[in-house]
PDB file of C-alpha atoms in Angstrom:
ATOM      1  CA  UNK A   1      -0.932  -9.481   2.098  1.00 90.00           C
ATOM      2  CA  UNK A   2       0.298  -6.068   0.891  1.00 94.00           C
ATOM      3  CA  UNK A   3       3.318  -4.955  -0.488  1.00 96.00           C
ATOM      4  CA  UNK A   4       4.399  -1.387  -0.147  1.00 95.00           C
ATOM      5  CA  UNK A   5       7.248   0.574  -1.250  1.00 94.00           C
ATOM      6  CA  UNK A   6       7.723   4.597  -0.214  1.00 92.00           C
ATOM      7  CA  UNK A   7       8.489   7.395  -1.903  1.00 93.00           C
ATOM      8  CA  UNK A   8      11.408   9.500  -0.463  1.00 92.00           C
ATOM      9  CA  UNK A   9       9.475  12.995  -0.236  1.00 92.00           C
ATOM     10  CA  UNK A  10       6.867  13.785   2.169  1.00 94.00           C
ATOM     11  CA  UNK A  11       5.933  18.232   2.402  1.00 92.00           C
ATOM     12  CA  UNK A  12       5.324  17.871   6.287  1.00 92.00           C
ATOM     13  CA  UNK A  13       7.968  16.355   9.022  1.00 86.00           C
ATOM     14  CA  UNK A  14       5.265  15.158  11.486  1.00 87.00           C
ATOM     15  CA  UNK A  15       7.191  14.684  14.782  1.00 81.00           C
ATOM     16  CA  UNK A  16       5.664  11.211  14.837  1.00 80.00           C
ATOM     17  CA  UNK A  17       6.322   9.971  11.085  1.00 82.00           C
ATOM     18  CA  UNK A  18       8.124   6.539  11.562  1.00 79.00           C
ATOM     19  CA  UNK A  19       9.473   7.904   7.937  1.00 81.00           C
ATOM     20  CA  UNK A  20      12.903   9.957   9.483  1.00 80.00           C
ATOM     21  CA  UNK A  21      13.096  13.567   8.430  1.00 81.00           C
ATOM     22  CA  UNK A  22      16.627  12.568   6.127  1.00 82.00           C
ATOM     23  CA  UNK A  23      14.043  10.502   4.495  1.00 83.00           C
ATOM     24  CA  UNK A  24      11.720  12.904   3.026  1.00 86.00           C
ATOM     25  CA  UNK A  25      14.273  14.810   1.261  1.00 85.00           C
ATOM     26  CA  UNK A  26      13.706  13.085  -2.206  1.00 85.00           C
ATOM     27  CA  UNK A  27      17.379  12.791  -2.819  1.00 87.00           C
ATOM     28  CA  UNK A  28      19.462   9.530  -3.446  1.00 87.00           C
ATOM     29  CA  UNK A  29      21.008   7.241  -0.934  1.00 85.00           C
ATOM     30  CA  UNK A  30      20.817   6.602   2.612  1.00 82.00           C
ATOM     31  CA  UNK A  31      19.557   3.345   1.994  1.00 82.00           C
ATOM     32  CA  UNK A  32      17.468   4.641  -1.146  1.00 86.00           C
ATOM     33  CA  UNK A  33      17.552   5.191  -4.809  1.00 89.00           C
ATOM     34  CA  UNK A  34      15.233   5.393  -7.586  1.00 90.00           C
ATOM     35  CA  UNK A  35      13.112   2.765  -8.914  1.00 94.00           C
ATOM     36  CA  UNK A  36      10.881   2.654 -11.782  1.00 96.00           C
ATOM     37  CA  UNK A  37       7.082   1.002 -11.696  1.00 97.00           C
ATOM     38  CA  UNK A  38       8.496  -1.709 -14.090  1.00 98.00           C
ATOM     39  CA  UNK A  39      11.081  -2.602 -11.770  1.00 97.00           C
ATOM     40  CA  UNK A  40       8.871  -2.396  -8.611  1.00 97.00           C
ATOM     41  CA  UNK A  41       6.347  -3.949 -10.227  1.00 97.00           C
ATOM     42  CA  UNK A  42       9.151  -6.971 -10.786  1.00 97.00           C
ATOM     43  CA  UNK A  43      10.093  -6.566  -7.518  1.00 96.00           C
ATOM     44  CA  UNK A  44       6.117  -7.397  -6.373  1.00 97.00           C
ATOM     45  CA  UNK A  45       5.551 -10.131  -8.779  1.00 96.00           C
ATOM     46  CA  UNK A  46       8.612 -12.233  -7.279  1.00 96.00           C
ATOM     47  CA  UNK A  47       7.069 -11.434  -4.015  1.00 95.00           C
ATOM     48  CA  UNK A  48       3.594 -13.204  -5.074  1.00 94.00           C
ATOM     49  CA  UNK A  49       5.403 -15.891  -5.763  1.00 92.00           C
ATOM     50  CA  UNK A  50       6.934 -16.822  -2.314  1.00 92.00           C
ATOM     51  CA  UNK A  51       3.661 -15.298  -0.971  1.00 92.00           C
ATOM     52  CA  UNK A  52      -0.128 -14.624  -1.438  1.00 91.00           C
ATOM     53  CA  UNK A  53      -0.418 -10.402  -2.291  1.00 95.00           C
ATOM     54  CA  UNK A  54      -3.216  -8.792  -3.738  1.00 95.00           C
ATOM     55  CA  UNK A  55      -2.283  -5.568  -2.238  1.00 97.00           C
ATOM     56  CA  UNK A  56       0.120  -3.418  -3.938  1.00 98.00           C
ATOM     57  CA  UNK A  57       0.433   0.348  -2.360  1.00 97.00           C
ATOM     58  CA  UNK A  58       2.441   2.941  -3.202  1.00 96.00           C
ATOM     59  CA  UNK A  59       3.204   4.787   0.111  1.00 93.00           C
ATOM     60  CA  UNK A  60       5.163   7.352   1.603  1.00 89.00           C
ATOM     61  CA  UNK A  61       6.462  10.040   2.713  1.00 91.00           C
ATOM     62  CA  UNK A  62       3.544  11.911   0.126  1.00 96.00           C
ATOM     63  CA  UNK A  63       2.694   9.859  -2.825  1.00 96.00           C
ATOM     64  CA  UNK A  64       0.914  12.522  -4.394  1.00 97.00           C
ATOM     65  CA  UNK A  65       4.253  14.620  -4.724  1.00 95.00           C
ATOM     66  CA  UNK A  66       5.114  11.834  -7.879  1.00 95.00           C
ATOM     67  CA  UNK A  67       0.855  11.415  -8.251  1.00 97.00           C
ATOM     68  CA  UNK A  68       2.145   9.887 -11.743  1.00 97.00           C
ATOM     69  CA  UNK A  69       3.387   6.776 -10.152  1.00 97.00           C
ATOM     70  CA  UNK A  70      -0.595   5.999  -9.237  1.00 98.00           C
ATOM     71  CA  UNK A  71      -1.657   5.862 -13.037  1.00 98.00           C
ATOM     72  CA  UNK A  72       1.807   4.260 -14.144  1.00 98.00           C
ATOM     73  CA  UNK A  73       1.340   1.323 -11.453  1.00 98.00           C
ATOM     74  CA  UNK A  74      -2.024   0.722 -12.349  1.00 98.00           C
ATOM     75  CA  UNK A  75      -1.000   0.696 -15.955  1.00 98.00           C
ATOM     76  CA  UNK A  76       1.710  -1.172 -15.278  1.00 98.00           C
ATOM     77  CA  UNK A  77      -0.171  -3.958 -13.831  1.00 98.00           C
ATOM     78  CA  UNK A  78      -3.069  -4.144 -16.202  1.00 98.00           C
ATOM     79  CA  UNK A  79      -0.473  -5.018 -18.765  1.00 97.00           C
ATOM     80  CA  UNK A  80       0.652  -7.784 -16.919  1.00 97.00           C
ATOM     81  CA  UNK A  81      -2.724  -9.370 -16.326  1.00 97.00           C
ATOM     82  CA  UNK A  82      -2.706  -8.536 -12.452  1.00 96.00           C
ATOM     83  CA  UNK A  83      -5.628  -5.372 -12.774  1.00 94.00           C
ATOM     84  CA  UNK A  84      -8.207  -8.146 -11.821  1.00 95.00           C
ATOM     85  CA  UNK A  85      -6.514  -9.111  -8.737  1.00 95.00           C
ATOM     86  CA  UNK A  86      -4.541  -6.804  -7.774  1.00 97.00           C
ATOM     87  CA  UNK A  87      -5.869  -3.717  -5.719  1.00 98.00           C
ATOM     88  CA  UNK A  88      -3.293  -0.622  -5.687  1.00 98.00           C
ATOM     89  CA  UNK A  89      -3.978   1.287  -2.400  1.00 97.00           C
ATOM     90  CA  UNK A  90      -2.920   4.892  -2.633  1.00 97.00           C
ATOM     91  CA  UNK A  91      -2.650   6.998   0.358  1.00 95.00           C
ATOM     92  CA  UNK A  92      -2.261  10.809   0.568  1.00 97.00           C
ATOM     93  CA  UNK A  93      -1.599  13.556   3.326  1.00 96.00           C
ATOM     94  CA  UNK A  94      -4.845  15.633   1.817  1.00 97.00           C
ATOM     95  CA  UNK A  95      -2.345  19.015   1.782  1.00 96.00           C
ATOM     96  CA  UNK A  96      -1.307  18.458  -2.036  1.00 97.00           C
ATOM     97  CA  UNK A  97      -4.317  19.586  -3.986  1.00 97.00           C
ATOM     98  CA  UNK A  98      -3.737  23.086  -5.021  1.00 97.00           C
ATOM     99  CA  UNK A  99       0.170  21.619  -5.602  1.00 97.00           C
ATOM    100  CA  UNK A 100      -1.876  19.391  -8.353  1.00 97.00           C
ATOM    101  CA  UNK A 101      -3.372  22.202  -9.696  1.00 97.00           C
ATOM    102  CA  UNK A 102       0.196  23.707 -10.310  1.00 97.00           C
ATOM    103  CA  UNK A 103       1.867  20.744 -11.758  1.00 97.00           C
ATOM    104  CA  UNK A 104      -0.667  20.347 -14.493  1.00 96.00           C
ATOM    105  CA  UNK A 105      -0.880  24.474 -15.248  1.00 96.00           C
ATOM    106  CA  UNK A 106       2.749  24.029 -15.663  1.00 96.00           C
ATOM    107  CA  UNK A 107       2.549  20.496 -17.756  1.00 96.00           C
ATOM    108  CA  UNK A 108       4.376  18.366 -15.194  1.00 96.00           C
ATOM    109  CA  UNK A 109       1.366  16.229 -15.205  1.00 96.00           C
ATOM    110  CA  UNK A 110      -0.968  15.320 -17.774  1.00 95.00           C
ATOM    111  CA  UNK A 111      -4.646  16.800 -18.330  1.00 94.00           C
ATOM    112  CA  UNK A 112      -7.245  15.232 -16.196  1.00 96.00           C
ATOM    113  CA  UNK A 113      -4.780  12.744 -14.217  1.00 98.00           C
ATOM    114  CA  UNK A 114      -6.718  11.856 -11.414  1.00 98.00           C
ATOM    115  CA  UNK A 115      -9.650  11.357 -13.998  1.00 98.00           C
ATOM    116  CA  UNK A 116      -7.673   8.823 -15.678  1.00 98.00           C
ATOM    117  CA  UNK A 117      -6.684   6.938 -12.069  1.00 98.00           C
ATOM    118  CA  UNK A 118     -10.722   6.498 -11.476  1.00 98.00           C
ATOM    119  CA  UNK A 119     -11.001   4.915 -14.504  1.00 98.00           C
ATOM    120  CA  UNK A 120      -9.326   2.098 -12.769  1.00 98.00           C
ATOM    121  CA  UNK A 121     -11.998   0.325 -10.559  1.00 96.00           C
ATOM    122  CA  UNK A 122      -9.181  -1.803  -8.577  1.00 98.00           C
ATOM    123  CA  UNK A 123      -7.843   1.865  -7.120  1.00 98.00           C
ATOM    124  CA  UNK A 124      -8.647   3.511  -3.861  1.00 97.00           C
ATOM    125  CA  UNK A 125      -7.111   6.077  -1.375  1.00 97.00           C
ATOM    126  CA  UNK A 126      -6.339   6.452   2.243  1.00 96.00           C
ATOM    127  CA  UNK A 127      -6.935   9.693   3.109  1.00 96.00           C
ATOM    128  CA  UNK A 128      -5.254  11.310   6.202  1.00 95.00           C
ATOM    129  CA  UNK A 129      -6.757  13.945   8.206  1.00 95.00           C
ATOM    130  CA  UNK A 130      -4.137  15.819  10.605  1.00 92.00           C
ATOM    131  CA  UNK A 131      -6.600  15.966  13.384  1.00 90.00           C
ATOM    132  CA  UNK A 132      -9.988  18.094  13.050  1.00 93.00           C
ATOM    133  CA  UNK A 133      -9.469  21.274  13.324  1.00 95.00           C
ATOM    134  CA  UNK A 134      -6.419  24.353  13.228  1.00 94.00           C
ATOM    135  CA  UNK A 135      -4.887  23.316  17.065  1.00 94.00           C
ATOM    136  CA  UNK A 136      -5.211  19.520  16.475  1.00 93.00           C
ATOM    137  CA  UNK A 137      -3.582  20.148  13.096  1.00 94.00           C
ATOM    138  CA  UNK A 138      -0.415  22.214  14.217  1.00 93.00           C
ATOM    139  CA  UNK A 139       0.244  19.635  16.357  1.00 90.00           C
ATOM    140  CA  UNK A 140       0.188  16.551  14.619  1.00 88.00           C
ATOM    141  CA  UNK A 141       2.248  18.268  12.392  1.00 91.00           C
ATOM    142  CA  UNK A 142       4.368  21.437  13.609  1.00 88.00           C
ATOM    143  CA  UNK A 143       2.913  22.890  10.098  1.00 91.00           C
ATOM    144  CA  UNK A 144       0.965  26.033   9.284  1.00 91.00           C
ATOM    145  CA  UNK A 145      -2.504  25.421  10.775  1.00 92.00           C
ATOM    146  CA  UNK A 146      -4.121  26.693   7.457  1.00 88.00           C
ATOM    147  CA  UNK A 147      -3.041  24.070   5.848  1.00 90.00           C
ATOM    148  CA  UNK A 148      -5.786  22.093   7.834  1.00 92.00           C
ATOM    149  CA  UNK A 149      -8.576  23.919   5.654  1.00 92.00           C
ATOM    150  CA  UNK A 150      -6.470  22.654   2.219  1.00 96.00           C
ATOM    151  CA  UNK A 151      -7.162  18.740   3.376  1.00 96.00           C
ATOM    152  CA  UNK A 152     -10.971  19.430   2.674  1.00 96.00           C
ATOM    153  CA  UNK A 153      -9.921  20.728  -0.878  1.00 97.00           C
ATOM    154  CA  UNK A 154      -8.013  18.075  -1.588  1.00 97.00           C
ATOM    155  CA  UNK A 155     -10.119  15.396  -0.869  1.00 97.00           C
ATOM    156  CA  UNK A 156     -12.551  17.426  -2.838  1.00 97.00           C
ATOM    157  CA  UNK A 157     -10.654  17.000  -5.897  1.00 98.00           C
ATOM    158  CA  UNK A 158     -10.154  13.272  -5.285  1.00 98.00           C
ATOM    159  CA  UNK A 159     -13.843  12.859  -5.225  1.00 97.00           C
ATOM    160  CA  UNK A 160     -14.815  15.192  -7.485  1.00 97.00           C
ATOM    161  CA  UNK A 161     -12.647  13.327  -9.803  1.00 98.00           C
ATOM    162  CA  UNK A 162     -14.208   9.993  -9.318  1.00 98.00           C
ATOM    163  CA  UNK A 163     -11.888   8.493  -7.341  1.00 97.00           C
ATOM    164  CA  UNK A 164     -12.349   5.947  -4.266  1.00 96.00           C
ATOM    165  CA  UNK A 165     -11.671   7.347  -1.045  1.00 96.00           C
ATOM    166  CA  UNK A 166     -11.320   6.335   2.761  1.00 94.00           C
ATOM    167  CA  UNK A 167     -10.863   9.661   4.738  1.00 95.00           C
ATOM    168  CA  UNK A 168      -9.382   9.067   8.435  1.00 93.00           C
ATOM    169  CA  UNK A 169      -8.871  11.501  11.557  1.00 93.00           C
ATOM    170  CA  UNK A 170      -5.297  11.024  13.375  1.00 88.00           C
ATOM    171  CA  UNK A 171      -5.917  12.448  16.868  1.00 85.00           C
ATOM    172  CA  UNK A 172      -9.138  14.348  16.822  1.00 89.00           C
ATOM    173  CA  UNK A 173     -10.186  16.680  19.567  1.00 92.00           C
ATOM    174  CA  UNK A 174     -13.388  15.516  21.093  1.00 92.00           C
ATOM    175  CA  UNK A 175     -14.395  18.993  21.384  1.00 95.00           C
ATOM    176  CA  UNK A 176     -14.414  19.940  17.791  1.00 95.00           C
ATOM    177  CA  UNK A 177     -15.160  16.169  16.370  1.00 94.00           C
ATOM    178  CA  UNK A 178     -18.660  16.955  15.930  1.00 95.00           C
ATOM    179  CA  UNK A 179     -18.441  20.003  13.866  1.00 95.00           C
ATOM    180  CA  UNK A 180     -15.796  18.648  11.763  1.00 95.00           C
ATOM    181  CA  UNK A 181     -18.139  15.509  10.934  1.00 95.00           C
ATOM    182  CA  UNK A 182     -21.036  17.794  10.272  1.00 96.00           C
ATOM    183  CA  UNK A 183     -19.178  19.884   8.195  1.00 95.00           C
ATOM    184  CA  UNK A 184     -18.294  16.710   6.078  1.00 96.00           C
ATOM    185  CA  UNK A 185     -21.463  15.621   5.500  1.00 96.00           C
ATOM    186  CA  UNK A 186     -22.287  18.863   4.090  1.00 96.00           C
ATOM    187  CA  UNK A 187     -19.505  18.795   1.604  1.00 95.00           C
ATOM    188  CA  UNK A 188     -19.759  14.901   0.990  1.00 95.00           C
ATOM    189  CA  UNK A 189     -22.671  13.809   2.005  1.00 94.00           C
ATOM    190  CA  UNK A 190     -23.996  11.408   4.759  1.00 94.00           C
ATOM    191  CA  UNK A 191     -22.057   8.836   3.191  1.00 92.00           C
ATOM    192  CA  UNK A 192     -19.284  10.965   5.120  1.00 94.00           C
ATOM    193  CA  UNK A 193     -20.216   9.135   8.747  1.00 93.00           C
ATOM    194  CA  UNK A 194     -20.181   6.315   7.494  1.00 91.00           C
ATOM    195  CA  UNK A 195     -16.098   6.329   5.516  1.00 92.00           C
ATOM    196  CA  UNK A 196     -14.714   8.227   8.246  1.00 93.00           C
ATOM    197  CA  UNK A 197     -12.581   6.532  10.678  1.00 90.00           C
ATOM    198  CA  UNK A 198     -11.167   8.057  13.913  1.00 88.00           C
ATOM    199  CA  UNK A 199      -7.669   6.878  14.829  1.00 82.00           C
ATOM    200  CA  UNK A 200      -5.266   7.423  17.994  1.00 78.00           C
ATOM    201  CA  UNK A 201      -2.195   8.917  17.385  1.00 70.00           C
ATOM    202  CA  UNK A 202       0.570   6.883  18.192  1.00 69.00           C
ATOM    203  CA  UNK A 203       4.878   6.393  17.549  1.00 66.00           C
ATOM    204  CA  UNK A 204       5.961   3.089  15.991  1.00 62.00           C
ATOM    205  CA  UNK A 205       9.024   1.589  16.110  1.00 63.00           C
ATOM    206  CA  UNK A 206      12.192   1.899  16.352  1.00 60.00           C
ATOM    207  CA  UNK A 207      10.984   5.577  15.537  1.00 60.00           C
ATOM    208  CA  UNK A 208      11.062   8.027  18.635  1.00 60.00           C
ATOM    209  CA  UNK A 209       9.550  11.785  19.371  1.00 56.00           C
ATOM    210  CA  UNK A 210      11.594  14.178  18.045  1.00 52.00           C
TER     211      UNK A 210
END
């Protein structure tokens, strides 16, 4: 009952990604090109009509390198009538925020964005956790294990800014799980135990270990 398109851009190559590395390199072709929310949006009601879809997520790659596209789809589908029942499901790596904070200092994006998504009550967001801690991290990803620490602050700004979120743990180390949980809670509250889902970390096909 969903129906999910991906943006060509992703800042991490996870080894694991079923999302190729030529893939996440923005750029035209190889099976892509660029789309606007109108014409998705067309694309998804012709869908509902061969099928029953109240599910419409923008996915990736890193949605939140176009963050835009959240506000424009949710726009987008109020106009056509569909905000009622119609839930856009975001989902985000959690290693973007301070790459927010640049795009609207520089006017890429408006003022108070994310405010303007959680105005929307038929939004929410995934949000992915890299494993729990620096090692776990590194290698889910193969990226610099301080970015680990910037997944907190970016699901900080998510909440802070009103918005819905659903936090999950790819491969957490049972020896650290605890700590990470506790140290949740204390940013987020107990509501933090009780959002939180812990997931294996597994390749789908046809994608293989690279």
């Amino acid at each position: 009952n969903t129906f999910m398109y991906q943006l060509k851009a992703c800042n991490l190559y996870c080894p694991w990604c079923y999302v190729d590395d030529a893939n996440k390199n923005g750029k035209e072709g190889n099976n892509a090109r660029f789309f606007s929310i109108p014409e998705i949006t067309d694309f998804f009601e012709g869908e509902r009509e061969r099928q029953l879809l109240y599910n419409f997520r923008p996915s990736g790659g890193e949605p939140t390198i176009a963050v835009e596209q959240w506000l424009d789809a949710l726009k987008e589908l109020e106009k056509r009538g569909l905000n009622e029942r119609v839930f856009v499901q975001g989902d985000t790596n959690l290693t973007t925020g301070h790459f927010l904070d640049f795009l609207e200092q520089q006017g890429e994006i408006e003022k108070n964005l994310l405010e303007k998504i959680a105005s929307y009550d038929n939004f929410g967001v995934l949000c992915s956790f890299k494993g729990n801690d620096t090692v776990s991290f590194w290698e889910a990803t193969g990226a610099n294990p301080e970015l680990h620490q910037e997944q907190f602050y970016s699901l900080k700004k998510l909440v802070k800014a009103g918005i819905d979120c659903y936090p999950f743990i790819y491969d957490a180390n049972p020896e650290t799980v605890e700590r990470f949980m506790e140290k949740g809670a204390r940013i987020f509250g107990d509501g933090f135990y009780l959002k939180t889902w812990i997931l294996p970390l597994k390749l789908y096909g046809p994608e293989k270990e690279r």
